[in-house]
Amino acid sequence: MTTATYAGTHVILNDEGFFTNPAEWTEAMAPEIARALGISELTDRHWQVIRFMRNEYLTKGTAPSVRALGKTSGVSIKELYQLFPKGPAKTAAMIAGIPKPIGCI
Amino acid sequence: MSTTIEKVAIVISKGSLEGIYPALILANGARAEGIEAELFFTFFGLDAIHKQRSKHIKLATVGNPGLHLPTLAGALPGVSDVMTQYFSQKMEHLDIPPIPEFIEMIADSGAGLHGCKATCDLFGLTLDDLIDQVKDIITVGDFYQLAAGGQIIYT
């Protein structure tokens, strides 16, 4: 466990950097988390993926992996990797303040 | 020594369903974790990127003790097709894509697909015989250059 301060608020992260309590997350924290992960500016396309991931997690209890994300988010797999070069599902989940998606595909 | 893996180079040398999938899952999983991936298709592994053959990859039902099927039963006509169909359906339920779609997805993720020159010479294949996502046909020396600084996985 580690702590971080985003948008002036203390939050608790697990060893990999994912939020342990997604309820602590606010949209104002996203740009700061993204910058720490090497994404200097969040575009509308980034936000489409981030909001989709968070929404899926809040409604279904798990966030989609890359294949499902490519099929359902409205953003192709090619573009997903352009937006999040360090792994779309993993990075978007981190920025969206939700746990890492589970799955091998 | 770094505690994280930054790059993998995966050799795919087998042409059966169970020979190809593990390599594709490793490659796709690497990209999903932000790890660079280069794929080198050699010998019968080339079937995975062959325009026609990649759509008809079969499970080995003979000489495959893990299947727990008597070898004589596995050799009967149609058994390989039936078992391949069975596994493909199970995989689709688990959200594992068919091989052609999986390879396209891996290429879209930014991984490099390469054919082996020695094998293409042996089988009389050119870049035209391989799917469009294949970047080039390279020598083993080129492969080592691509793999430099990463981990090599042989399947």
Coordinates of N, CA, C and O in Angstrom, one line a residue, chain B:
Chain B
M1 N 20.3 -5.5 -12.6 CA 19.3 -6.1 -13.6 C 17.9 -5.5 -13.3 O 17.5 -5.3 -12.1
S2 N 17.2 -5.1 -14.3 CA 15.9 -4.5 -14.1 C 14.9 -5.5 -13.6 O 15.0 -6.7 -13.9
T3 N 14.0 -5.1 -12.7 CA 13.0 -6.0 -12.2 C 11.7 -6.1 -13.0 O 10.8 -6.8 -12.7
T4 N 11.7 -5.3 -14.1 CA 10.5 -5.4 -15.0 C 11.0 -5.8 -16.4 O 12.1 -5.6 -16.7
I5 N 10.1 -6.4 -17.1 CA 10.4 -6.8 -18.5 C 9.9 -5.7 -19.4 O 8.7 -5.3 -19.3
E6 N 10.8 -5.2 -20.2 CA 10.4 -4.1 -21.1 C 10.1 -4.5 -22.5 O 9.4 -3.9 -23.3
K7 N 10.6 -5.7 -22.9 CA 10.4 -6.2 -24.3 C 10.5 -7.7 -24.3 O 11.4 -8.3 -23.6
V8 N 9.7 -8.3 -25.2 CA 9.8 -9.7 -25.5 C 9.9 -10.0 -27.0 O 9.3 -9.2 -27.7
A9 N 10.6 -11.0 -27.3 CA 10.6 -11.5 -28.7 C 10.2 -12.9 -28.6 O 10.8 -13.8 -28.0
I10 N 9.1 -13.2 -29.4 CA 8.5 -14.6 -29.2 C 8.6 -15.3 -30.5 O 8.3 -14.8 -31.6
V11 N 9.2 -16.5 -30.4 CA 9.3 -17.4 -31.6 C 8.2 -18.4 -31.6 O 7.9 -19.1 -30.7
I12 N 7.4 -18.4 -32.8 CA 6.3 -19.4 -32.9 C 6.8 -20.4 -34.0 O 6.9 -20.1 -35.1
S13 N 7.0 -21.6 -33.5 CA 7.6 -22.6 -34.4 C 6.6 -23.8 -34.8 O 6.9 -24.6 -35.6
K14 N 5.4 -23.8 -34.1 CA 4.5 -24.9 -34.3 C 3.2 -24.4 -35.0 O 2.8 -23.3 -34.8
G15 N 2.6 -25.3 -35.8 CA 1.5 -25.0 -36.6 C 0.2 -25.5 -36.1 O -0.8 -25.4 -36.8
S16 N 0.1 -26.1 -34.9 CA -1.1 -26.6 -34.4 C -1.8 -25.5 -33.5 O -1.2 -24.6 -33.1
L17 N -3.1 -25.7 -33.3 CA -3.9 -24.8 -32.4 C -3.2 -24.6 -31.1 O -3.0 -23.5 -30.6
E18 N -2.8 -25.7 -30.4 CA -2.2 -25.7 -29.1 C -0.8 -25.2 -29.2 O -0.2 -24.9 -28.1
G19 N -0.2 -25.2 -30.4 CA 1.1 -24.7 -30.5 C 1.1 -23.2 -30.7 O 2.1 -22.5 -30.3
I20 N 0.1 -22.6 -31.3 CA 0.0 -21.2 -31.7 C -0.6 -20.3 -30.6 O -0.1 -19.3 -30.3
Y21 N -1.7 -20.8 -30.0 CA -2.4 -19.9 -29.0 C -1.5 -19.4 -27.8 O -1.6 -18.3 -27.5
P22 N -0.7 -20.3 -27.2 CA 0.1 -19.8 -26.1 C 1.0 -18.6 -26.5 O 1.1 -17.6 -25.7
A23 N 1.6 -18.7 -27.6 CA 2.4 -17.6 -28.1 C 1.6 -16.3 -28.3 O 2.0 -15.2 -27.9
L24 N 0.4 -16.5 -28.9 CA -0.4 -15.3 -29.1 C -0.9 -14.7 -27.8 O -1.0 -13.4 -27.7
I25 N -1.3 -15.5 -26.8 CA -1.7 -15.0 -25.5 C -0.5 -14.3 -24.8 O -0.7 -13.2 -24.2
L26 N 0.6 -14.8 -24.9 CA 1.8 -14.2 -24.3 C 2.1 -12.8 -25.0 O 2.4 -11.8 -24.3
A27 N 2.0 -12.8 -26.3 CA 2.2 -11.6 -27.1 C 1.2 -10.5 -26.7 O 1.5 -9.3 -26.4
N28 N -0.1 -10.9 -26.8 CA -1.1 -9.9 -26.5 C -1.1 -9.4 -25.1 O -1.3 -8.3 -24.8
G29 N -0.8 -10.4 -24.2 CA -0.7 -10.0 -22.7 C 0.5 -9.1 -22.5 O 0.4 -8.2 -21.7
A30 N 1.6 -9.3 -23.2 CA 2.7 -8.3 -23.1 C 2.3 -6.9 -23.5 O 2.5 -6.0 -22.8
R31 N 1.7 -6.8 -24.6 CA 1.3 -5.5 -25.1 C 0.3 -4.8 -24.1 O 0.3 -3.6 -23.9
A32 N -0.6 -5.6 -23.6 CA -1.6 -5.1 -22.6 C -0.9 -4.6 -21.4 O -1.5 -3.7 -20.7
E33 N 0.3 -5.1 -21.1 CA 1.0 -4.6 -19.9 C 2.0 -3.5 -20.3 O 2.8 -3.1 -19.5
G34 N 1.9 -3.1 -21.5 CA 2.9 -2.0 -22.0 C 4.2 -2.5 -22.3 O 5.2 -1.8 -22.4
I35 N 4.4 -3.9 -22.5 CA 5.7 -4.5 -22.9 C 5.7 -4.5 -24.4 O 4.8 -5.0 -25.1
E36 N 6.9 -4.1 -25.0 CA 7.1 -4.2 -26.4 C 7.1 -5.7 -26.8 O 7.6 -6.5 -26.1
A37 N 6.6 -6.0 -28.0 CA 6.6 -7.4 -28.5 C 6.9 -7.6 -29.9 O 6.4 -6.8 -30.8
E38 N 7.8 -8.5 -30.3 CA 8.1 -8.8 -31.7 C 7.9 -10.3 -31.8 O 8.3 -11.1 -31.0
L39 N 7.1 -10.7 -32.9 CA 6.8 -12.1 -33.1 C 7.5 -12.6 -34.4 O 7.5 -12.0 -35.4
F40 N 8.2 -13.7 -34.2 CA 9.0 -14.3 -35.3 C 8.4 -15.7 -35.6 O 8.4 -16.6 -34.8
F41 N 7.7 -15.8 -36.8 CA 7.0 -17.1 -37.2 C 8.0 -17.9 -38.0 O 8.4 -17.5 -39.1
T42 N 8.3 -19.1 -37.5 CA 9.2 -20.0 -38.2 C 8.7 -21.4 -38.4 O 7.7 -21.8 -37.7
F43 N 9.2 -22.1 -39.3 CA 8.7 -23.5 -39.7 C 7.2 -23.5 -39.7 O 6.6 -22.7 -40.3
F44 N 6.6 -24.5 -39.1 CA 5.1 -24.6 -39.3 C 4.3 -23.5 -38.6 O 3.2 -23.3 -38.8
G45 N 5.0 -22.8 -37.7 CA 4.4 -21.6 -37.1 C 4.0 -20.6 -38.1 O 3.1 -19.7 -37.9
L46 N 4.6 -20.6 -39.3 CA 4.3 -19.7 -40.4 C 2.8 -19.9 -40.8 O 2.2 -18.9 -41.4
D47 N 2.2 -21.0 -40.6 CA 0.8 -21.2 -40.9 C -0.1 -20.2 -40.2 O -1.1 -19.8 -40.8
A48 N 0.4 -19.7 -39.1 CA -0.5 -18.8 -38.3 C -0.6 -17.4 -39.0 O -1.5 -16.7 -38.8
I49 N 0.4 -17.1 -39.9 CA 0.3 -15.8 -40.7 C 0.1 -16.1 -42.2 O 0.3 -15.1 -43.0
H50 N -0.2 -17.3 -42.6 CA -0.4 -17.6 -44.0 C -1.8 -17.2 -44.3 O -2.8 -17.6 -43.6
K51 N -2.0 -16.5 -45.5 CA -3.3 -16.0 -45.8 C -4.4 -17.0 -45.8 O -5.5 -16.7 -45.2
Q52 N -4.2 -18.2 -46.4 CA -5.3 -19.2 -46.4 C -5.2 -20.1 -45.1 O -6.2 -20.3 -44.4
R53 N -4.0 -20.6 -44.8 CA -3.9 -21.6 -43.7 C -4.2 -21.1 -42.3 O -4.6 -21.8 -41.5
S54 N -4.1 -19.7 -42.1 CA -4.3 -19.2 -40.8 C -5.8 -19.4 -40.3 O -6.1 -19.3 -39.2
K55 N -6.6 -19.6 -41.3 CA -8.1 -19.7 -41.0 C -8.4 -21.2 -40.7 O -9.6 -21.5 -40.3
H56 N -7.5 -22.1 -40.9 CA -7.8 -23.5 -40.7 C -6.8 -24.2 -39.8 O -6.3 -25.3 -40.1
I57 N -6.4 -23.5 -38.7 CA -5.5 -24.1 -37.8 C -6.2 -25.2 -37.0 O -7.3 -25.0 -36.5
K58 N -5.6 -26.4 -36.9 CA -6.2 -27.5 -36.2 C -5.5 -28.0 -35.0 O -4.3 -27.9 -34.8
L59 N -6.3 -28.5 -34.1 CA -5.8 -29.1 -32.9 C -5.2 -30.5 -33.2 O -5.7 -31.2 -34.0
A60 N -4.0 -30.8 -32.6 CA -3.4 -32.1 -32.9 C -4.1 -33.2 -32.0 O -4.1 -33.1 -30.8
T61 N -4.8 -34.1 -32.7 CA -5.5 -35.2 -32.0 C -4.7 -36.5 -32.0 O -5.1 -37.5 -31.4
V62 N -3.5 -36.5 -32.6 CA -2.6 -37.6 -32.6 C -1.3 -37.2 -32.0 O -0.8 -36.1 -32.3
G63 N -0.7 -38.1 -31.2 CA 0.5 -37.7 -30.6 C 0.4 -36.6 -29.6 O 1.3 -35.8 -29.4
N64 N -0.7 -36.5 -29.0 CA -1.0 -35.4 -28.0 C -1.6 -36.0 -26.7 O -2.8 -36.0 -26.5
P65 N -0.7 -36.5 -25.9 CA -1.2 -37.3 -24.7 C -2.0 -36.4 -23.7 O -2.9 -36.9 -23.0
G66 N -1.8 -35.1 -23.8 CA -2.5 -34.2 -22.9 C -4.0 -34.2 -23.2 O -4.8 -33.8 -22.4
L67 N -4.4 -34.6 -24.4 CA -5.8 -34.6 -24.8 C -6.6 -35.8 -24.2 O -7.8 -35.8 -24.2
H68 N -5.8 -36.8 -23.7 CA -6.4 -38.0 -23.1 C -7.4 -38.7 -24.0 O -8.5 -39.1 -23.7
L69 N -7.0 -38.8 -25.3 CA -7.8 -39.4 -26.3 C -6.9 -40.5 -26.9 O -5.8 -40.2 -27.3
P70 N -7.4 -41.8 -27.0 CA -6.6 -42.8 -27.6 C -6.1 -42.4 -29.0 O -6.9 -41.9 -29.8
T71 N -4.8 -42.6 -29.3 CA -4.2 -42.2 -30.5 C -5.0 -42.7 -31.7 O -5.2 -42.0 -32.7
L72 N -5.5 -44.0 -31.7 CA -6.2 -44.5 -32.8 C -7.5 -43.8 -33.0 O -7.9 -43.5 -34.1
A73 N -8.2 -43.4 -31.9 CA -9.4 -42.6 -32.1 C -9.1 -41.2 -32.7 O -9.8 -40.7 -33.5
G74 N -8.0 -40.6 -32.2 CA -7.6 -39.3 -32.7 C -7.3 -39.3 -34.2 O -7.4 -38.3 -34.9
A75 N -6.9 -40.5 -34.7 CA -6.5 -40.6 -36.1 C -7.7 -40.7 -37.1 O -7.6 -40.6 -38.3
L76 N -8.9 -41.0 -36.5 CA -10.1 -41.2 -37.4 C -10.4 -39.9 -38.1 O -10.3 -38.8 -37.6
P77 N -10.9 -40.1 -39.4 CA -11.2 -38.9 -40.2 C -12.2 -38.0 -39.5 O -13.2 -38.5 -38.9
G78 N -12.0 -36.7 -39.4 CA -13.0 -35.8 -38.9 C -12.8 -35.5 -37.4 O -13.3 -34.5 -36.9
V79 N -12.0 -36.4 -36.7 CA -11.9 -36.2 -35.2 C -11.2 -34.8 -34.9 O -11.6 -34.1 -34.0
S80 N -10.1 -34.5 -35.7 CA -9.4 -33.3 -35.5 C -10.3 -32.1 -35.7 O -10.3 -31.1 -34.9
D81 N -11.2 -32.2 -36.7 CA -12.1 -31.1 -37.0 C -13.1 -30.9 -35.9 O -13.3 -29.8 -35.4
V82 N -13.6 -32.0 -35.4 CA -14.6 -31.9 -34.3 C -14.0 -31.4 -33.0 O -14.5 -30.5 -32.4
M83 N -12.8 -31.8 -32.7 CA -12.1 -31.4 -31.5 C -11.7 -29.9 -31.6 O -11.8 -29.1 -30.6
T84 N -11.3 -29.5 -32.8 CA -10.9 -28.1 -33.1 C -12.2 -27.2 -32.9 O -12.1 -26.2 -32.2
Q85 N -13.3 -27.7 -33.4 CA -14.5 -26.9 -33.3 C -14.9 -26.8 -31.8 O -15.3 -25.7 -31.4
Y86 N -14.8 -27.9 -31.1 CA -15.2 -27.9 -29.7 C -14.3 -26.9 -28.9 O -14.8 -26.1 -28.1
F87 N -13.0 -26.9 -29.1 CA -12.1 -26.0 -28.4 C -12.4 -24.6 -28.8 O -12.4 -23.7 -27.9
S88 N -12.6 -24.3 -30.1 CA -12.8 -23.0 -30.6 C -14.1 -22.4 -29.9 O -14.1 -21.2 -29.5
Q89 N -15.1 -23.2 -29.8 CA -16.3 -22.7 -29.1 C -16.1 -22.4 -27.6 O -16.6 -21.4 -27.1
K90 N -15.4 -23.3 -27.0 CA -15.1 -23.0 -25.6 C -14.3 -21.7 -25.4 O -14.5 -20.9 -24.5
M91 N -13.3 -21.5 -26.3 CA -12.5 -20.3 -26.2 C -13.3 -19.1 -26.5 O -13.1 -18.0 -25.9
E92 N -14.2 -19.1 -27.5 CA -15.0 -18.0 -27.8 C -15.8 -17.6 -26.5 O -16.0 -16.4 -26.2
H93 N -16.3 -18.5 -25.8 CA -17.0 -18.3 -24.5 C -16.1 -17.5 -23.5 O -16.6 -16.7 -22.7
L94 N -14.9 -17.8 -23.6 CA -13.9 -17.2 -22.6 C -13.3 -15.9 -23.2 O -12.3 -15.3 -22.7
D95 N -13.9 -15.4 -24.3 CA -13.5 -14.2 -25.0 C -12.1 -14.3 -25.6 O -11.4 -13.3 -25.7
I96 N -11.7 -15.5 -26.0 CA -10.4 -15.7 -26.7 C -10.8 -15.7 -28.2 O -11.5 -16.6 -28.6
P97 N -10.2 -14.8 -28.9 CA -10.6 -14.7 -30.4 C -10.1 -15.8 -31.2 O -9.1 -16.4 -30.9
P98 N -10.7 -16.1 -32.4 CA -10.1 -17.0 -33.3 C -8.8 -16.5 -33.8 O -8.5 -15.3 -33.7
I99 N -7.9 -17.4 -34.3 CA -6.5 -17.0 -34.6 C -6.4 -15.9 -35.6 O -5.6 -14.9 -35.3
P100 N -7.1 -15.8 -36.7 CA -6.9 -14.6 -37.6 C -7.3 -13.3 -36.9 O -6.5 -12.3 -37.0
E101 N -8.3 -13.3 -36.1 CA -8.7 -12.1 -35.4 C -7.7 -11.7 -34.3 O -7.4 -10.5 -34.1
F102 N -7.2 -12.7 -33.7 CA -6.2 -12.5 -32.6 C -4.9 -11.9 -33.1 O -4.4 -11.0 -32.6
I103 N -4.5 -12.4 -34.3 CA -3.3 -11.9 -34.9 C -3.5 -10.5 -35.4 O -2.6 -9.6 -35.2
E104 N -4.6 -10.2 -35.9 CA -4.9 -8.8 -36.3 C -4.9 -7.9 -35.1 O -4.3 -6.8 -35.2
M105 N -5.5 -8.3 -34.0 CA -5.6 -7.6 -32.8 C -4.1 -7.3 -32.3 O -3.8 -6.2 -31.8
I106 N -3.3 -8.3 -32.3 CA -1.9 -8.2 -31.8 C -1.1 -7.2 -32.7 O -0.4 -6.3 -32.2
A107 N -1.4 -7.2 -34.0 CA -0.7 -6.3 -34.9 C -1.2 -4.9 -34.6 O -0.4 -3.9 -34.6
D108 N -2.5 -4.7 -34.3 CA -3.1 -3.4 -34.0 C -2.5 -2.8 -32.7 O -2.5 -1.6 -32.5
S109 N -2.1 -3.7 -31.8 CA -1.6 -3.3 -30.5 C -0.1 -2.8 -30.7 O 0.4 -2.3 -29.7
G110 N 0.4 -2.9 -31.9 CA 1.7 -2.3 -32.1 C 2.9 -3.3 -32.1 O 4.0 -3.0 -32.2
A111 N 2.5 -4.6 -31.9 CA 3.6 -5.7 -32.0 C 4.0 -5.9 -33.4 O 3.2 -5.7 -34.3
G112 N 5.2 -6.3 -33.6 CA 5.7 -6.5 -35.0 C 5.6 -8.0 -35.3 O 5.9 -8.9 -34.5
L113 N 5.1 -8.3 -36.6 CA 5.0 -9.7 -37.0 C 6.0 -9.9 -38.1 O 6.1 -9.1 -39.1
H114 N 6.8 -10.9 -38.0 CA 7.9 -11.2 -39.0 C 7.9 -12.7 -39.4 O 7.7 -13.5 -38.5
G115 N 8.1 -12.9 -40.7 CA 8.3 -14.3 -41.2 C 9.7 -14.6 -41.2 O 10.6 -13.8 -41.3
C116 N 10.0 -15.9 -41.1 CA 11.4 -16.4 -41.1 C 11.9 -16.7 -42.5 O 11.2 -17.4 -43.3
K117 N 13.0 -16.1 -42.9 CA 13.4 -16.2 -44.3 C 13.8 -17.7 -44.7 O 13.4 -18.1 -45.7
A118 N 14.5 -18.4 -43.8 CA 14.9 -19.7 -44.1 C 13.7 -20.6 -44.4 O 13.7 -21.4 -45.3
T119 N 12.6 -20.4 -43.6 CA 11.4 -21.2 -43.7 C 10.7 -20.8 -45.0 O 10.2 -21.7 -45.8
C120 N 10.6 -19.5 -45.3 CA 9.9 -19.1 -46.5 C 10.7 -19.6 -47.8 O 10.0 -20.1 -48.7
D121 N 12.0 -19.7 -47.7 CA 12.8 -20.2 -48.8 C 12.4 -21.7 -48.9 O 12.2 -22.3 -50.0
L122 N 12.4 -22.4 -47.8 CA 12.2 -23.9 -47.8 C 10.8 -24.2 -48.3 O 10.6 -25.1 -49.1
F123 N 9.8 -23.4 -47.9 CA 8.4 -23.7 -48.3 C 8.0 -23.0 -49.6 O 6.8 -23.1 -50.1
G124 N 8.9 -22.2 -50.2 CA 8.6 -21.4 -51.4 C 7.5 -20.3 -51.1 O 6.6 -20.2 -52.0
L125 N 7.6 -19.6 -50.0 CA 6.6 -18.6 -49.7 C 7.3 -17.2 -49.9 O 8.5 -17.0 -49.7
T126 N 6.4 -16.2 -50.3 CA 6.9 -14.8 -50.3 C 5.9 -14.0 -49.5 O 4.9 -14.5 -49.0
L127 N 6.2 -12.7 -49.3 CA 5.4 -11.8 -48.5 C 4.0 -11.8 -48.9 O 3.1 -11.6 -48.1
D128 N 3.8 -12.0 -50.3 CA 2.4 -12.0 -50.8 C 1.6 -13.2 -50.3 O 0.3 -13.1 -50.3
D129 N 2.2 -14.3 -49.8 CA 1.5 -15.4 -49.3 C 1.0 -15.2 -47.8 O 0.2 -15.9 -47.3
L130 N 1.6 -14.2 -47.2 CA 1.4 -13.9 -45.8 C 0.4 -12.8 -45.6 O 0.2 -11.9 -46.5
I131 N -0.3 -12.8 -44.5 CA -1.3 -11.8 -44.2 C -0.7 -10.4 -44.2 O 0.5 -10.2 -44.0
D132 N -1.5 -9.4 -44.5 CA -1.0 -8.0 -44.7 C -0.3 -7.4 -43.5 O 0.5 -6.5 -43.6
Q133 N -0.7 -7.9 -42.3 CA -0.1 -7.3 -41.1 C 1.4 -7.7 -40.9 O 2.1 -7.1 -40.1
V134 N 1.9 -8.7 -41.7 CA 3.3 -9.1 -41.6 C 4.2 -8.0 -42.1 O 4.0 -7.6 -43.3
K135 N 5.1 -7.6 -41.3 CA 6.0 -6.4 -41.8 C 7.0 -6.9 -42.8 O 7.2 -6.2 -43.8
D136 N 7.6 -8.0 -42.6 CA 8.7 -8.4 -43.4 C 9.1 -9.9 -43.2 O 8.6 -10.5 -42.3
I137 N 10.0 -10.3 -44.1 CA 10.6 -11.7 -44.0 C 12.0 -11.4 -43.6 O 12.8 -10.8 -44.4
I138 N 12.4 -12.0 -42.5 CA 13.8 -11.6 -41.9 C 14.6 -12.8 -41.6 O 14.1 -13.9 -41.5
T139 N 15.9 -12.6 -41.6 CA 16.9 -13.7 -41.2 C 16.9 -13.8 -39.7 O 16.5 -13.0 -39.0
V140 N 17.6 -14.9 -39.3 CA 17.7 -15.1 -37.8 C 18.6 -14.0 -37.2 O 18.4 -13.6 -36.1
G141 N 19.5 -13.5 -38.0 CA 20.4 -12.4 -37.5 C 19.5 -11.1 -37.3 O 19.7 -10.5 -36.3
D142 N 18.6 -10.9 -38.2 CA 17.7 -9.7 -38.1 C 16.9 -9.9 -36.8 O 16.6 -8.9 -36.1
F143 N 16.4 -11.1 -36.6 CA 15.6 -11.4 -35.4 C 16.3 -11.1 -34.1 O 15.8 -10.5 -33.2
Y144 N 17.6 -11.5 -34.1 CA 18.4 -11.2 -32.8 C 18.5 -9.7 -32.7 O 18.6 -9.2 -31.5
Q145 N 18.7 -9.0 -33.8 CA 18.8 -7.5 -33.6 C 17.5 -7.0 -33.1 O 17.5 -6.1 -32.2
L146 N 16.3 -7.5 -33.6 CA 15.0 -7.0 -33.0 C 14.9 -7.3 -31.6 O 14.3 -6.6 -30.8
A147 N 15.4 -8.5 -31.2 CA 15.2 -9.0 -29.8 C 16.1 -8.4 -28.8 O 16.0 -8.5 -27.6
A148 N 17.2 -7.6 -29.3 CA 18.2 -7.1 -28.5 C 17.6 -6.3 -27.3 O 16.7 -5.5 -27.4
G149 N 18.1 -6.6 -26.1 CA 17.7 -5.9 -24.9 C 16.4 -6.5 -24.3 O 16.0 -6.0 -23.3
G150 N 15.8 -7.5 -24.9 CA 14.6 -8.1 -24.4 C 14.8 -9.5 -24.0 O 15.9 -10.1 -24.1
Q151 N 13.6 -10.2 -23.7 CA 13.6 -11.6 -23.4 C 13.1 -12.3 -24.6 O 12.2 -11.9 -25.3
I152 N 13.8 -13.5 -24.9 CA 13.3 -14.3 -26.0 C 12.5 -15.5 -25.5 O 12.9 -16.2 -24.5
I153 N 11.3 -15.7 -26.0 CA 10.4 -16.8 -25.6 C 10.2 -17.7 -26.8 O 9.8 -17.3 -27.9
Y154 N 10.6 -19.0 -26.7 CA 10.5 -19.9 -27.8 C 9.2 -20.8 -27.5 O 9.1 -21.4 -26.5
T155 N 8.4 -20.9 -28.5 CA 7.2 -21.8 -28.4 C 7.1 -22.7 -29.6 O 7.6 -22.4 -30.6

